[in-house]
Amino acid sequence: MDNYYLQINLIDKNNKKAIVNYQLYNYNKLIYEYNDNDVKKINKIIKDYKRNNRLDIIKNDSNYRIYDIDFLKKYIGIPSKKVNHINKNIKKIAFLTTLSVTFLSTSLIDHKVNPDLYNKTNIENNIDNEENNDLDFVYVDNNINEIKKEKQEKKEAEELFDEIDTTMMYTEKTNTNPDNYKIIFYSDKDDKVEESVLQTEIVSSSNDIYKFLYNYEDRSNNEYIQKIIDSYSNSIRHCSEKYGIDEKLIIAMICQENPKSDINYTDVGGVGLLQVERQIWNNYTMNDIDGNLVTINCDEINNISSDYEKMSKVAIYKNDLKNSIINENDYVKYGINQDDIKKFENAEKSIEIGCMIFEYCENQILENNNKNAYNYKLTDEECELLSIWAHNKGINQVENCLKNTYSFDETLNLIKQTPYGDNEYLEHVVSYLPNDTNIIMKTRNNENIVINIKNNSENYSKSM
């Protein structure tokens, strides 16, 4: 019978316990020793886990040990008995694949789903409030005695266990980006079994700016970005202020959803610039964020123009009219007609309706997270990223994924396995943002949530 444990090897340093390294054992047999790079990451994993869960750490003079097998399986990784079959308790990949077929059968038409299809839950997290005093470690480099005193002090200050600011997700390690991390499973014979969990990485930077790191083609110079700005910047700015959605994100979503302003000639699917689902929302009356009741007319917001040159002229006309430079009937001077004006207003309405639906889903996820309705606690930034997914996959599918997983990386993996929608939607949207862009989302409580977008596009290669 197996008896795995994670051993934390310690020394006394400046009257504190200091971590030398981590080792994975089965009984007294050393399975794997984690390198210096992994130590910092495991520190943070333990710290984050302890915030919402009980984790017993057995203390000895020279080392501490963690025997919690569920924790080890989910977050550290233990040996797989078969190289070609990862234990479902380790990563739950096969388990989640099955779940994606079963529990989603109740929400087959869930793409941008309306509130009537959403089922609330009263699931509570079991939070352990014991003091976190057994995690006040500092990691000591094996060669620290060879480092100058000032560098040593700086290193220790930066790597204090409770001050490490990086939320570590598991992603593929590449030669071009060695900081990326990948879970590796080791067998009892030291054979390596590798499995890539995510193609994206999410971390929190040292200056408290949450970073979303991904790897996709950089589309920030797409020709439609400026056309959308020239035509609808006033509407986008209005929606940004009203719904708290960053203007740059609204533009990026339009670029992904309907950049050519196409009309949908069918009775199903999305309409308007943000692709409001006709079969879900048509004639639906919804409470807007300002308290007004809004009845959604999909025929109206579907009647838009793909002639961006005309739409930019309408935008200038509207702006001049607002500033009392011209009279309402002067539109002929701008080379436009009443039909152009109507289609422009419909397009603006489609942006507002799309943002209204997005904000509804965003607020639902934030509120449920605050009520501990999911199996684990999300950061506000993670809620925002899931809100982007919900615009494509639907709030029901995203909520179901949250209620059937136990970590953010598991949730993302399951979302990517769900039927319907775009399984790379988040990457597709943010690829329209320039690298190192901050998007700022404002909640109904007037709190700002900032996410830094990092695109490792140099690692991206298009499939032929």
CSV table of C-alpha atoms in Angstrom, one decimal:
chain,number,residue,atom,x,y,z
A,1,MET,CA,0.0,0.0,0.0
A,2,ASP,CA,1.3,3.5,-0.9
A,3,ASN,CA,2.2,6.1,1.8
A,4,TYR,CA,3.1,9.3,0.0
A,5,TYR,CA,4.1,12.4,1.7
A,6,LEU,CA,5.7,15.7,0.8
A,7,GLN,CA,8.7,16.5,2.9
A,8,ILE,CA,9.7,20.1,3.5
A,9,ASN,CA,13.4,20.2,4.5
A,10,LEU,CA,14.3,23.1,6.8
A,11,ILE,CA,17.2,24.9,8.4
A,12,ASP,CA,17.2,27.6,11.0
A,13,LYS,CA,18.0,31.0,9.5
A,14,ASN,CA,17.8,34.3,11.4
A,15,ASN,CA,15.6,32.7,14.0
A,16,LYS,CA,13.2,31.5,11.4
A,17,LYS,CA,12.5,28.1,9.8
A,18,ALA,CA,13.9,28.3,6.3
A,19,ILE,CA,13.0,26.0,3.4
A,20,VAL,CA,15.9,24.2,1.7
A,21,ASN,CA,13.8,22.2,-0.7
A,22,TYR,CA,10.8,19.9,-1.1
A,23,GLN,CA,11.0,16.1,-1.6
A,24,LEU,CA,8.2,13.6,-2.5
A,25,TYR,CA,8.5,10.3,-0.7
A,26,ASN,CA,6.7,7.0,-0.7
A,27,TYR,CA,7.3,5.5,2.7
A,28,ASN,CA,11.1,6.2,3.0
A,29,LYS,CA,11.8,6.0,-0.7
A,30,LEU,CA,12.7,9.3,-2.3
A,31,ILE,CA,10.6,9.7,-5.5
A,32,TYR,CA,11.5,13.2,-6.5
A,33,GLU,CA,13.3,16.2,-5.3
A,34,TYR,CA,11.9,19.6,-6.5
A,35,ASN,CA,14.4,22.1,-7.9
A,36,ASP,CA,14.8,25.7,-6.7
A,37,ASN,CA,12.3,27.0,-9.3
A,38,ASP,CA,9.6,24.7,-8.1
A,39,VAL,CA,10.1,25.5,-4.4
A,40,LYS,CA,8.7,29.0,-4.8
A,41,LYS,CA,5.7,27.7,-6.7
A,42,ILE,CA,4.9,25.0,-4.2
A,43,ASN,CA,5.2,27.6,-1.4
A,44,LYS,CA,2.4,29.7,-3.1
A,45,ILE,CA,0.3,26.6,-3.8
A,46,ILE,CA,0.3,25.7,-0.1
A,47,LYS,CA,-0.3,29.3,1.0
A,48,ASP,CA,-3.3,29.7,-1.4
A,49,TYR,CA,-4.7,26.3,-0.4
A,50,LYS,CA,-4.5,27.1,3.3
A,51,ARG,CA,-6.7,30.1,2.9
A,52,ASN,CA,-9.8,28.1,2.3
A,53,ASN,CA,-8.9,24.5,3.3
A,54,ARG,CA,-7.5,22.6,6.2
A,55,LEU,CA,-4.0,21.2,5.6
A,56,ASP,CA,-2.3,19.4,8.4
A,57,ILE,CA,1.5,19.8,8.4
A,58,ILE,CA,3.4,17.5,10.7
A,59,LYS,CA,6.3,19.3,12.3
A,60,ASN,CA,9.7,17.9,13.2
A,61,ASP,CA,12.9,19.7,14.1
A,62,SER,CA,14.6,19.3,10.7
A,63,ASN,CA,11.6,18.9,8.4
A,64,TYR,CA,7.8,19.3,8.0
A,65,ARG,CA,5.6,16.7,6.3
A,66,ILE,CA,2.3,16.8,4.4
A,67,TYR,CA,0.5,13.5,4.2
A,68,ASP,CA,-2.9,14.8,2.9
A,69,ILE,CA,-3.2,12.5,-0.1
A,70,ASP,CA,-6.0,14.5,-1.8
A,71,PHE,CA,-3.9,17.6,-1.6
A,72,LEU,CA,-0.9,15.8,-3.0
A,73,LYS,CA,-2.9,14.3,-5.9
A,74,LYS,CA,-4.5,17.6,-6.9
A,75,TYR,CA,-1.7,20.1,-6.5
A,76,ILE,CA,1.6,18.3,-6.3
A,77,GLY,CA,1.2,15.2,-8.4
A,78,ILE,CA,2.0,11.6,-7.3
A,79,PRO,CA,3.2,8.7,-9.5
A,80,SER,CA,1.0,7.2,-12.1
A,81,LYS,CA,1.2,3.4,-12.2
A,82,LYS,CA,0.7,3.4,-15.9
A,83,VAL,CA,2.5,5.8,-18.2
A,84,ASN,CA,-0.4,5.9,-20.6
A,85,HIS,CA,-3.1,6.3,-18.0
A,86,ILE,CA,-3.1,9.2,-15.6
A,87,ASN,CA,-5.1,8.5,-12.5
A,88,LYS,CA,-8.4,10.4,-12.6
A,89,ASN,CA,-7.9,11.6,-9.1
A,90,ILE,CA,-4.7,13.3,-10.1
A,91,LYS,CA,-6.0,15.6,-12.8
A,92,LYS,CA,-9.6,14.4,-13.3
A,93,ILE,CA,-9.2,14.8,-17.1
A,94,ALA,CA,-11.2,11.6,-18.0
A,95,PHE,CA,-13.7,12.4,-15.2
A,96,LEU,CA,-14.3,15.9,-16.4
A,97,THR,CA,-14.7,14.8,-20.0
A,98,THR,CA,-17.5,12.5,-18.9
A,99,LEU,CA,-19.0,15.3,-16.8
A,100,SER,CA,-19.0,17.6,-19.8
A,101,VAL,CA,-21.5,15.2,-21.5
A,102,THR,CA,-23.7,14.4,-18.6
A,103,PHE,CA,-24.3,17.5,-16.5
A,104,LEU,CA,-24.4,19.8,-19.6
A,105,SER,CA,-27.3,17.8,-21.1
A,106,THR,CA,-29.7,20.1,-19.2
A,107,SER,CA,-28.4,23.2,-21.0
A,108,LEU,CA,-28.1,22.3,-24.6
A,109,ILE,CA,-29.0,25.8,-25.9
A,110,ASP,CA,-27.0,27.8,-23.4
A,111,HIS,CA,-24.9,30.1,-25.6
A,112,LYS,CA,-25.3,33.5,-24.0
A,113,VAL,CA,-28.1,32.0,-21.9
A,114,ASN,CA,-30.8,34.2,-20.3
A,115,PRO,CA,-31.4,34.5,-16.5
A,116,ASP,CA,-34.4,32.2,-16.6
A,117,LEU,CA,-32.2,29.2,-17.3
A,118,TYR,CA,-29.9,29.9,-14.4
A,119,ASN,CA,-30.3,27.9,-11.2
A,120,LYS,CA,-28.9,29.4,-8.0
A,121,THR,CA,-27.2,27.3,-5.4
A,122,ASN,CA,-26.5,27.5,-1.7
A,123,ILE,CA,-23.4,25.4,-1.7
A,124,GLU,CA,-21.0,26.7,1.0
A,125,ASN,CA,-17.2,26.3,1.2
A,126,ASN,CA,-15.9,24.7,4.3
A,127,ILE,CA,-13.4,27.4,5.4
A,128,ASP,CA,-10.7,26.6,8.0
A,129,ASN,CA,-10.0,29.7,10.1
A,130,GLU,CA,-7.1,28.4,12.0
A,131,GLU,CA,-4.0,30.6,12.2
A,132,ASN,CA,-1.6,30.3,9.3
A,133,ASN,CA,1.5,30.4,11.6
A,134,ASP,CA,3.0,27.2,10.3
A,135,LEU,CA,3.7,28.7,6.9
A,136,ASP,CA,6.0,31.6,7.8
A,137,PHE,CA,8.9,30.2,5.9
A,138,VAL,CA,11.7,31.8,3.9
A,139,TYR,CA,13.3,29.9,1.1
A,140,VAL,CA,17.1,29.7,1.2
A,141,ASP,CA,19.1,29.1,-2.0
A,142,ASN,CA,21.7,26.4,-1.7
A,143,ASN,CA,24.4,28.8,-2.8
A,144,ILE,CA,23.3,31.6,-0.6
A,145,ASN,CA,26.5,31.9,1.3
A,146,GLU,CA,28.3,32.8,-1.9
A,147,ILE,CA,26.0,35.8,-2.5
A,148,LYS,CA,26.9,39.2,-1.3
A,149,LYS,CA,25.1,40.3,1.9
A,150,GLU,CA,23.0,43.0,0.2
A,151,LYS,CA,21.8,40.6,-2.5
A,152,GLN,CA,21.1,37.9,0.1
A,153,GLU,CA,18.9,40.2,2.1
A,154,LYS,CA,17.1,41.3,-1.0
A,155,LYS,CA,16.5,37.7,-2.1
A,156,GLU,CA,15.2,36.7,1.4
A,157,ALA,CA,12.9,39.7,1.5
A,158,GLU,CA,11.5,38.9,-2.0
A,159,GLU,CA,11.0,35.2,-1.2
A,160,LEU,CA,9.3,35.3,2.2
A,161,PHE,CA,6.7,32.7,2.0
A,162,ASP,CA,3.8,34.9,3.0
A,163,GLU,CA,4.8,37.6,0.6
A,164,ILE,CA,5.1,35.6,-2.6
A,165,ASP,CA,2.6,37.2,-4.9
A,166,THR,CA,2.4,34.8,-7.7
A,167,THR,CA,-0.7,32.7,-8.1
A,168,MET,CA,0.7,29.7,-9.9
A,169,MET,CA,-1.3,27.8,-12.5
A,170,TYR,CA,0.0,24.9,-14.4
A,171,THR,CA,1.0,25.4,-18.0
A,172,GLU,CA,3.4,24.0,-20.5
A,173,LYS,CA,7.1,24.6,-20.1
A,174,THR,CA,8.8,25.7,-23.3
A,175,ASN,CA,12.4,26.5,-24.2
A,176,THR,CA,11.4,29.9,-25.3
A,177,ASN,CA,9.6,30.7,-22.1
A,178,PRO,CA,11.3,28.8,-19.3
A,179,ASP,CA,9.2,30.4,-16.6
A,180,ASN,CA,6.2,28.5,-17.7
A,181,TYR,CA,5.4,25.5,-15.5
A,182,LYS,CA,4.1,22.1,-16.3
A,183,ILE,CA,2.9,19.4,-13.8
A,184,ILE,CA,5.1,16.3,-14.2
A,185,PHE,CA,4.2,12.9,-12.7
A,186,TYR,CA,7.0,10.5,-11.7
A,187,SER,CA,6.6,6.8,-11.4
A,188,ASP,CA,8.3,4.8,-8.6
A,189,LYS,CA,11.0,4.0,-11.1
A,190,ASP,CA,11.6,7.6,-11.8
A,191,ASP,CA,10.1,7.4,-15.3
A,192,LYS,CA,8.6,10.8,-16.2
A,193,VAL,CA,5.0,11.0,-17.3
A,194,GLU,CA,4.2,14.4,-18.6
A,195,GLU,CA,0.8,16.0,-19.2
A,196,SER,CA,0.1,19.5,-20.4
A,197,VAL,CA,-2.8,20.9,-18.4
A,198,LEU,CA,-3.3,24.4,-19.8
A,199,GLN,CA,-2.1,26.3,-22.8
A,200,THR,CA,-2.5,29.6,-20.9
A,201,GLU,CA,-1.1,30.8,-17.6
A,202,ILE,CA,-2.6,33.1,-15.1
A,203,VAL,CA,-0.4,34.8,-12.5
A,204,SER,CA,-0.5,37.8,-10.2
A,205,SER,CA,2.5,40.1,-10.5
A,206,SER,CA,4.6,41.5,-7.7
A,207,ASN,CA,2.9,44.9,-8.0
A,208,ASP,CA,-0.5,43.5,-7.4
A,209,ILE,CA,-1.6,43.6,-11.1
A,210,TYR,CA,-3.2,40.3,-12.0
A,211,LYS,CA,-1.7,39.0,-15.3
A,212,PHE,CA,-3.4,36.8,-17.9
A,213,LEU,CA,-0.7,35.1,-19.9
A,214,TYR,CA,-1.6,33.3,-23.1
A,215,ASN,CA,-0.1,32.3,-26.4
A,216,TYR,CA,-1.9,33.2,-29.6
A,217,GLU,CA,-1.6,35.1,-32.8
A,218,ASP,CA,-1.3,38.9,-32.1
A,219,ARG,CA,-4.3,40.5,-33.8
A,220,SER,CA,-4.1,43.9,-32.2
A,221,ASN,CA,-3.5,45.6,-35.6
A,222,ASN,CA,-6.6,44.1,-37.2
A,223,GLU,CA,-8.1,46.5,-39.8
A,224,TYR,CA,-11.5,46.5,-38.2
A,225,ILE,CA,-10.3,47.9,-34.8
A,226,GLN,CA,-10.0,51.4,-36.1
A,227,LYS,CA,-13.2,51.2,-38.2
A,228,ILE,CA,-15.1,50.2,-35.1
A,229,ILE,CA,-13.5,53.1,-33.1
A,230,ASP,CA,-14.2,55.6,-35.9
A,231,SER,CA,-17.9,54.6,-36.0
A,232,TYR,CA,-18.9,53.6,-32.5
A,233,SER,CA,-16.5,55.1,-30.1
A,234,ASN,CA,-19.1,57.3,-28.4
A,235,SER,CA,-21.4,54.3,-27.9
A,236,ILE,CA,-18.6,52.1,-26.6
A,237,ARG,CA,-17.5,54.8,-24.2
A,238,HIS,CA,-21.1,55.2,-23.0
A,239,CYS,CA,-21.5,51.5,-22.4
A,240,SER,CA,-18.1,51.3,-20.7
A,241,GLU,CA,-19.2,54.0,-18.2
A,242,LYS,CA,-22.6,52.5,-17.7
A,243,TYR,CA,-21.7,48.8,-17.3
A,244,GLY,CA,-18.1,49.1,-16.1
A,245,ILE,CA,-16.6,47.2,-19.0
A,246,ASP,CA,-13.3,48.4,-20.3
A,247,GLU,CA,-13.6,50.1,-23.7
A,248,LYS,CA,-10.8,48.1,-25.1
A,249,LEU,CA,-12.5,44.8,-24.2
A,250,ILE,CA,-15.7,45.9,-25.8
A,251,ILE,CA,-13.9,46.6,-29.0
A,252,ALA,CA,-12.0,43.3,-28.8
A,253,MET,CA,-15.3,41.4,-28.3
A,254,ILE,CA,-16.9,43.1,-31.3
A,255,CYS,CA,-13.8,42.1,-33.4
A,256,GLN,CA,-14.3,38.5,-32.4
A,257,GLU,CA,-18.1,38.4,-32.6
A,258,ASN,CA,-19.0,40.4,-35.7
A,259,PRO,CA,-16.3,42.7,-37.0
A,260,LYS,CA,-17.8,43.0,-40.5
A,261,SER,CA,-21.2,44.0,-39.1
A,262,ASP,CA,-22.9,41.1,-40.9
A,263,ILE,CA,-26.6,40.6,-40.9
A,264,ASN,CA,-27.9,37.2,-39.7
A,265,TYR,CA,-30.5,36.0,-42.2
A,266,THR,CA,-31.5,33.0,-40.2
A,267,ASP,CA,-33.9,32.5,-37.3
A,268,VAL,CA,-31.2,31.3,-35.0
A,269,GLY,CA,-27.8,32.4,-33.8
A,270,GLY,CA,-26.4,35.8,-32.9
A,271,VAL,CA,-27.4,39.3,-34.1
A,272,GLY,CA,-25.8,42.7,-33.8
A,273,LEU,CA,-22.2,43.6,-33.2
A,274,LEU,CA,-21.9,41.6,-30.0
A,275,GLN,CA,-24.0,38.7,-31.3
A,276,VAL,CA,-27.0,38.5,-29.0
A,277,GLU,CA,-28.6,35.1,-29.4
A,278,ARG,CA,-32.0,35.4,-31.1
A,279,GLN,CA,-33.5,32.2,-29.8
A,280,ILE,CA,-32.6,33.1,-26.2
A,281,TRP,CA,-33.1,36.9,-26.0
A,282,ASN,CA,-35.7,37.9,-28.6
A,283,ASN,CA,-38.6,39.7,-26.9
A,284,TYR,CA,-37.1,39.1,-23.5
A,285,THR,CA,-37.6,41.9,-21.0
A,286,MET,CA,-34.6,42.4,-18.7
A,287,ASN,CA,-33.8,44.6,-15.7
A,288,ASP,CA,-31.0,46.9,-16.8
A,289,ILE,CA,-28.3,48.1,-14.4
A,290,ASP,CA,-30.0,51.5,-14.1
A,291,GLY,CA,-33.3,49.8,-13.0
A,292,ASN,CA,-35.1,50.3,-16.3
A,293,LEU,CA,-36.9,47.4,-18.0
A,294,VAL,CA,-35.5,46.7,-21.5
A,295,THR,CA,-37.3,44.5,-24.0
A,296,ILE,CA,-34.8,43.1,-26.5
A,297,ASN,CA,-35.8,43.3,-30.2
A,298,CYS,CA,-33.4,41.1,-32.1
A,299,ASP,CA,-34.9,42.1,-35.5
A,300,GLU,CA,-34.0,45.7,-34.8
A,301,ILE,CA,-30.4,45.1,-33.6
A,302,ASN,CA,-29.9,42.7,-36.6
A,303,ASN,CA,-30.6,45.5,-39.1
A,304,ILE,CA,-27.1,47.1,-39.2
A,305,SER,CA,-24.8,48.2,-42.0
A,306,SER,CA,-21.4,46.8,-43.0
A,307,ASP,CA,-20.5,50.0,-44.7
A,308,TYR,CA,-18.1,51.4,-42.2
A,309,GLU,CA,-17.3,54.5,-44.3
A,310,LYS,CA,-21.0,55.5,-44.1
A,311,MET,CA,-21.2,54.6,-40.4
A,312,SER,CA,-18.2,56.8,-39.6
A,313,LYS,CA,-19.9,59.7,-41.5
A,314,VAL,CA,-23.1,59.1,-39.4
A,315,ALA,CA,-20.9,59.2,-36.3
A,316,ILE,CA,-19.5,62.7,-37.3
A,317,TYR,CA,-23.1,63.8,-38.1
A,318,LYS,CA,-24.3,62.6,-34.7
A,319,ASN,CA,-21.4,64.4,-32.9
A,320,ASP,CA,-22.0,67.6,-34.8
A,321,LEU,CA,-25.7,67.4,-34.0
A,322,LYS,CA,-25.0,66.9,-30.4
A,323,ASN,CA,-22.8,69.9,-30.2
A,324,SER,CA,-25.4,72.0,-32.0
A,325,ILE,CA,-23.2,72.6,-35.0
A,326,ILE,CA,-25.9,71.5,-37.4
A,327,ASN,CA,-29.6,70.9,-37.6
A,328,GLU,CA,-31.1,67.4,-37.7
A,329,ASN,CA,-32.0,67.7,-41.4
A,330,ASP,CA,-28.5,68.5,-42.4
A,331,TYR,CA,-27.6,64.8,-42.8
A,332,VAL,CA,-27.6,65.1,-46.6
A,333,LYS,CA,-24.5,67.2,-46.4
A,334,TYR,CA,-22.6,64.3,-44.9
A,335,GLY,CA,-23.5,61.9,-47.8
A,336,ILE,CA,-25.8,59.8,-45.6
A,337,ASN,CA,-29.5,59.1,-45.5
A,338,GLN,CA,-32.2,58.2,-42.9
A,339,ASP,CA,-31.6,54.5,-43.5
A,340,ASP,CA,-27.9,54.9,-42.7
A,341,ILE,CA,-28.8,56.7,-39.5
A,342,LYS,CA,-31.3,54.0,-38.4
A,343,LYS,CA,-28.8,51.2,-39.0
A,344,PHE,CA,-26.2,53.2,-37.1
A,345,GLU,CA,-28.5,53.6,-34.1
A,346,ASN,CA,-29.4,49.8,-34.3
A,347,ALA,CA,-25.7,49.0,-34.2
A,348,GLU,CA,-25.3,51.2,-31.1
A,349,LYS,CA,-28.3,49.5,-29.5
A,350,SER,CA,-26.7,46.1,-30.2
A,351,ILE,CA,-23.6,47.1,-28.4
A,352,GLU,CA,-25.6,48.3,-25.4
A,353,ILE,CA,-27.7,45.1,-25.3
A,354,GLY,CA,-24.6,42.9,-25.5
A,355,CYS,CA,-22.9,44.9,-22.7
A,356,MET,CA,-26.1,44.6,-20.6
A,357,ILE,CA,-26.1,40.8,-20.9
A,358,PHE,CA,-22.3,40.6,-20.3
A,359,GLU,CA,-22.6,42.7,-17.1
A,360,TYR,CA,-25.5,40.6,-15.9
A,361,CYS,CA,-23.4,37.4,-16.2
A,362,GLU,CA,-20.3,39.1,-14.7
A,363,ASN,CA,-22.3,40.3,-11.7
A,364,GLN,CA,-23.8,36.9,-11.2
A,365,ILE,CA,-20.4,35.2,-11.1
A,366,LEU,CA,-19.0,37.8,-8.7
A,367,GLU,CA,-22.0,37.6,-6.4
A,368,ASN,CA,-22.1,33.8,-6.3
A,369,ASN,CA,-18.3,33.7,-5.7
A,370,ASN,CA,-18.8,36.1,-2.7
A,371,LYS,CA,-21.5,33.8,-1.4
A,372,ASN,CA,-19.2,30.8,-1.7
A,373,ALA,CA,-21.6,29.1,-4.1
A,374,TYR,CA,-18.7,27.3,-5.9
A,375,ASN,CA,-16.4,24.5,-4.7
A,376,TYR,CA,-13.5,26.9,-4.3
A,377,LYS,CA,-12.9,30.6,-4.0
A,378,LEU,CA,-12.1,32.6,-7.1
A,379,THR,CA,-10.2,35.9,-7.3
A,380,ASP,CA,-12.2,38.9,-8.7
A,381,GLU,CA,-9.9,38.7,-11.7
A,382,GLU,CA,-10.7,35.1,-12.3
A,383,CYS,CA,-14.4,36.0,-12.1
A,384,GLU,CA,-13.9,38.6,-14.9
A,385,LEU,CA,-12.1,36.1,-17.1
A,386,LEU,CA,-15.0,33.6,-16.7
A,387,SER,CA,-17.4,36.4,-17.5
A,388,ILE,CA,-15.8,36.7,-20.9
A,389,TRP,CA,-16.2,32.9,-21.3
A,390,ALA,CA,-19.9,33.2,-20.3
A,391,HIS,CA,-20.6,35.7,-23.1
A,392,ASN,CA,-19.7,32.9,-25.6
A,393,LYS,CA,-20.4,29.6,-23.7
A,394,GLY,CA,-23.4,30.9,-21.7
A,395,ILE,CA,-23.7,31.5,-17.9
A,396,ASN,CA,-25.2,28.0,-17.4
A,397,GLN,CA,-22.3,26.2,-18.9
A,398,VAL,CA,-19.8,28.3,-17.0
A,399,GLU,CA,-21.7,27.9,-13.7
A,400,ASN,CA,-22.0,24.2,-14.2
A,401,CYS,CA,-18.2,23.9,-14.8
A,402,LEU,CA,-17.6,25.9,-11.6
A,403,LYS,CA,-19.8,23.6,-9.6
A,404,ASN,CA,-18.2,20.5,-10.9
A,405,THR,CA,-14.5,21.4,-10.4
A,406,TYR,CA,-12.3,22.3,-7.5
A,407,SER,CA,-9.7,24.7,-8.9
A,408,PHE,CA,-9.5,27.4,-11.6
A,409,ASP,CA,-7.4,25.4,-14.0
A,410,GLU,CA,-9.9,22.5,-13.8
A,411,THR,CA,-12.7,24.9,-14.5
A,412,LEU,CA,-10.9,26.3,-17.6
A,413,ASN,CA,-10.2,22.8,-18.8
A,414,LEU,CA,-13.8,21.8,-18.5
A,415,ILE,CA,-15.1,24.9,-20.2
A,416,LYS,CA,-12.9,24.1,-23.1
A,417,GLN,CA,-14.5,20.7,-23.3
A,418,THR,CA,-18.1,21.8,-23.2
A,419,PRO,CA,-20.2,21.6,-26.4
A,420,TYR,CA,-21.3,24.7,-28.3
A,421,GLY,CA,-19.4,27.9,-28.6
A,422,ASP,CA,-15.8,28.6,-29.2
A,423,ASN,CA,-13.3,26.5,-27.1
A,424,GLU,CA,-10.6,29.2,-27.5
A,425,TYR,CA,-12.9,32.2,-27.1
A,426,LEU,CA,-11.0,33.9,-24.3
A,427,GLU,CA,-7.7,33.7,-26.3
A,428,HIS,CA,-9.5,34.9,-29.4
A,429,VAL,CA,-10.9,38.0,-27.7
A,430,VAL,CA,-7.8,39.2,-26.0
A,431,SER,CA,-5.7,38.6,-29.0
A,432,TYR,CA,-7.2,41.8,-30.4
A,433,LEU,CA,-5.6,43.7,-27.4
A,434,PRO,CA,-2.0,45.0,-27.6
A,435,ASN,CA,0.5,43.0,-25.6
A,436,ASP,CA,0.9,44.3,-22.0
A,437,THR,CA,-2.5,46.0,-22.0
A,438,ASN,CA,-4.4,46.6,-18.8
A,439,ILE,CA,-8.1,46.1,-18.9
A,440,ILE,CA,-10.0,47.8,-16.0
A,441,MET,CA,-13.4,46.5,-15.1
A,442,LYS,CA,-15.7,48.3,-12.6
A,443,THR,CA,-18.1,46.3,-10.4
A,444,ARG,CA,-21.5,47.5,-9.2
A,445,ASN,CA,-19.8,48.3,-5.9
A,446,ASN,CA,-17.6,50.8,-7.8
A,447,GLU,CA,-14.5,48.6,-7.3
A,448,ASN,CA,-11.9,48.4,-10.1
A,449,ILE,CA,-10.6,45.0,-11.2
A,450,VAL,CA,-7.4,45.2,-13.2
A,451,ILE,CA,-6.0,42.5,-15.5
A,452,ASN,CA,-2.8,42.8,-17.4
A,453,ILE,CA,-2.9,41.0,-20.8
A,454,LYS,CA,0.4,39.3,-21.8
A,455,ASN,CA,0.6,37.6,-25.2
A,456,ASN,CA,3.5,35.2,-25.7
A,457,SER,CA,2.7,35.4,-29.4
A,458,GLU,CA,6.3,34.7,-30.4
A,459,ASN,CA,5.6,31.1,-29.4
A,460,TYR,CA,2.5,30.9,-31.6
A,461,SER,CA,2.6,29.1,-34.9
A,462,LYS,CA,-0.4,28.9,-37.2
A,463,SER,CA,-1.7,25.5,-38.2
A,464,MET,CA,-1.5,24.9,-41.9
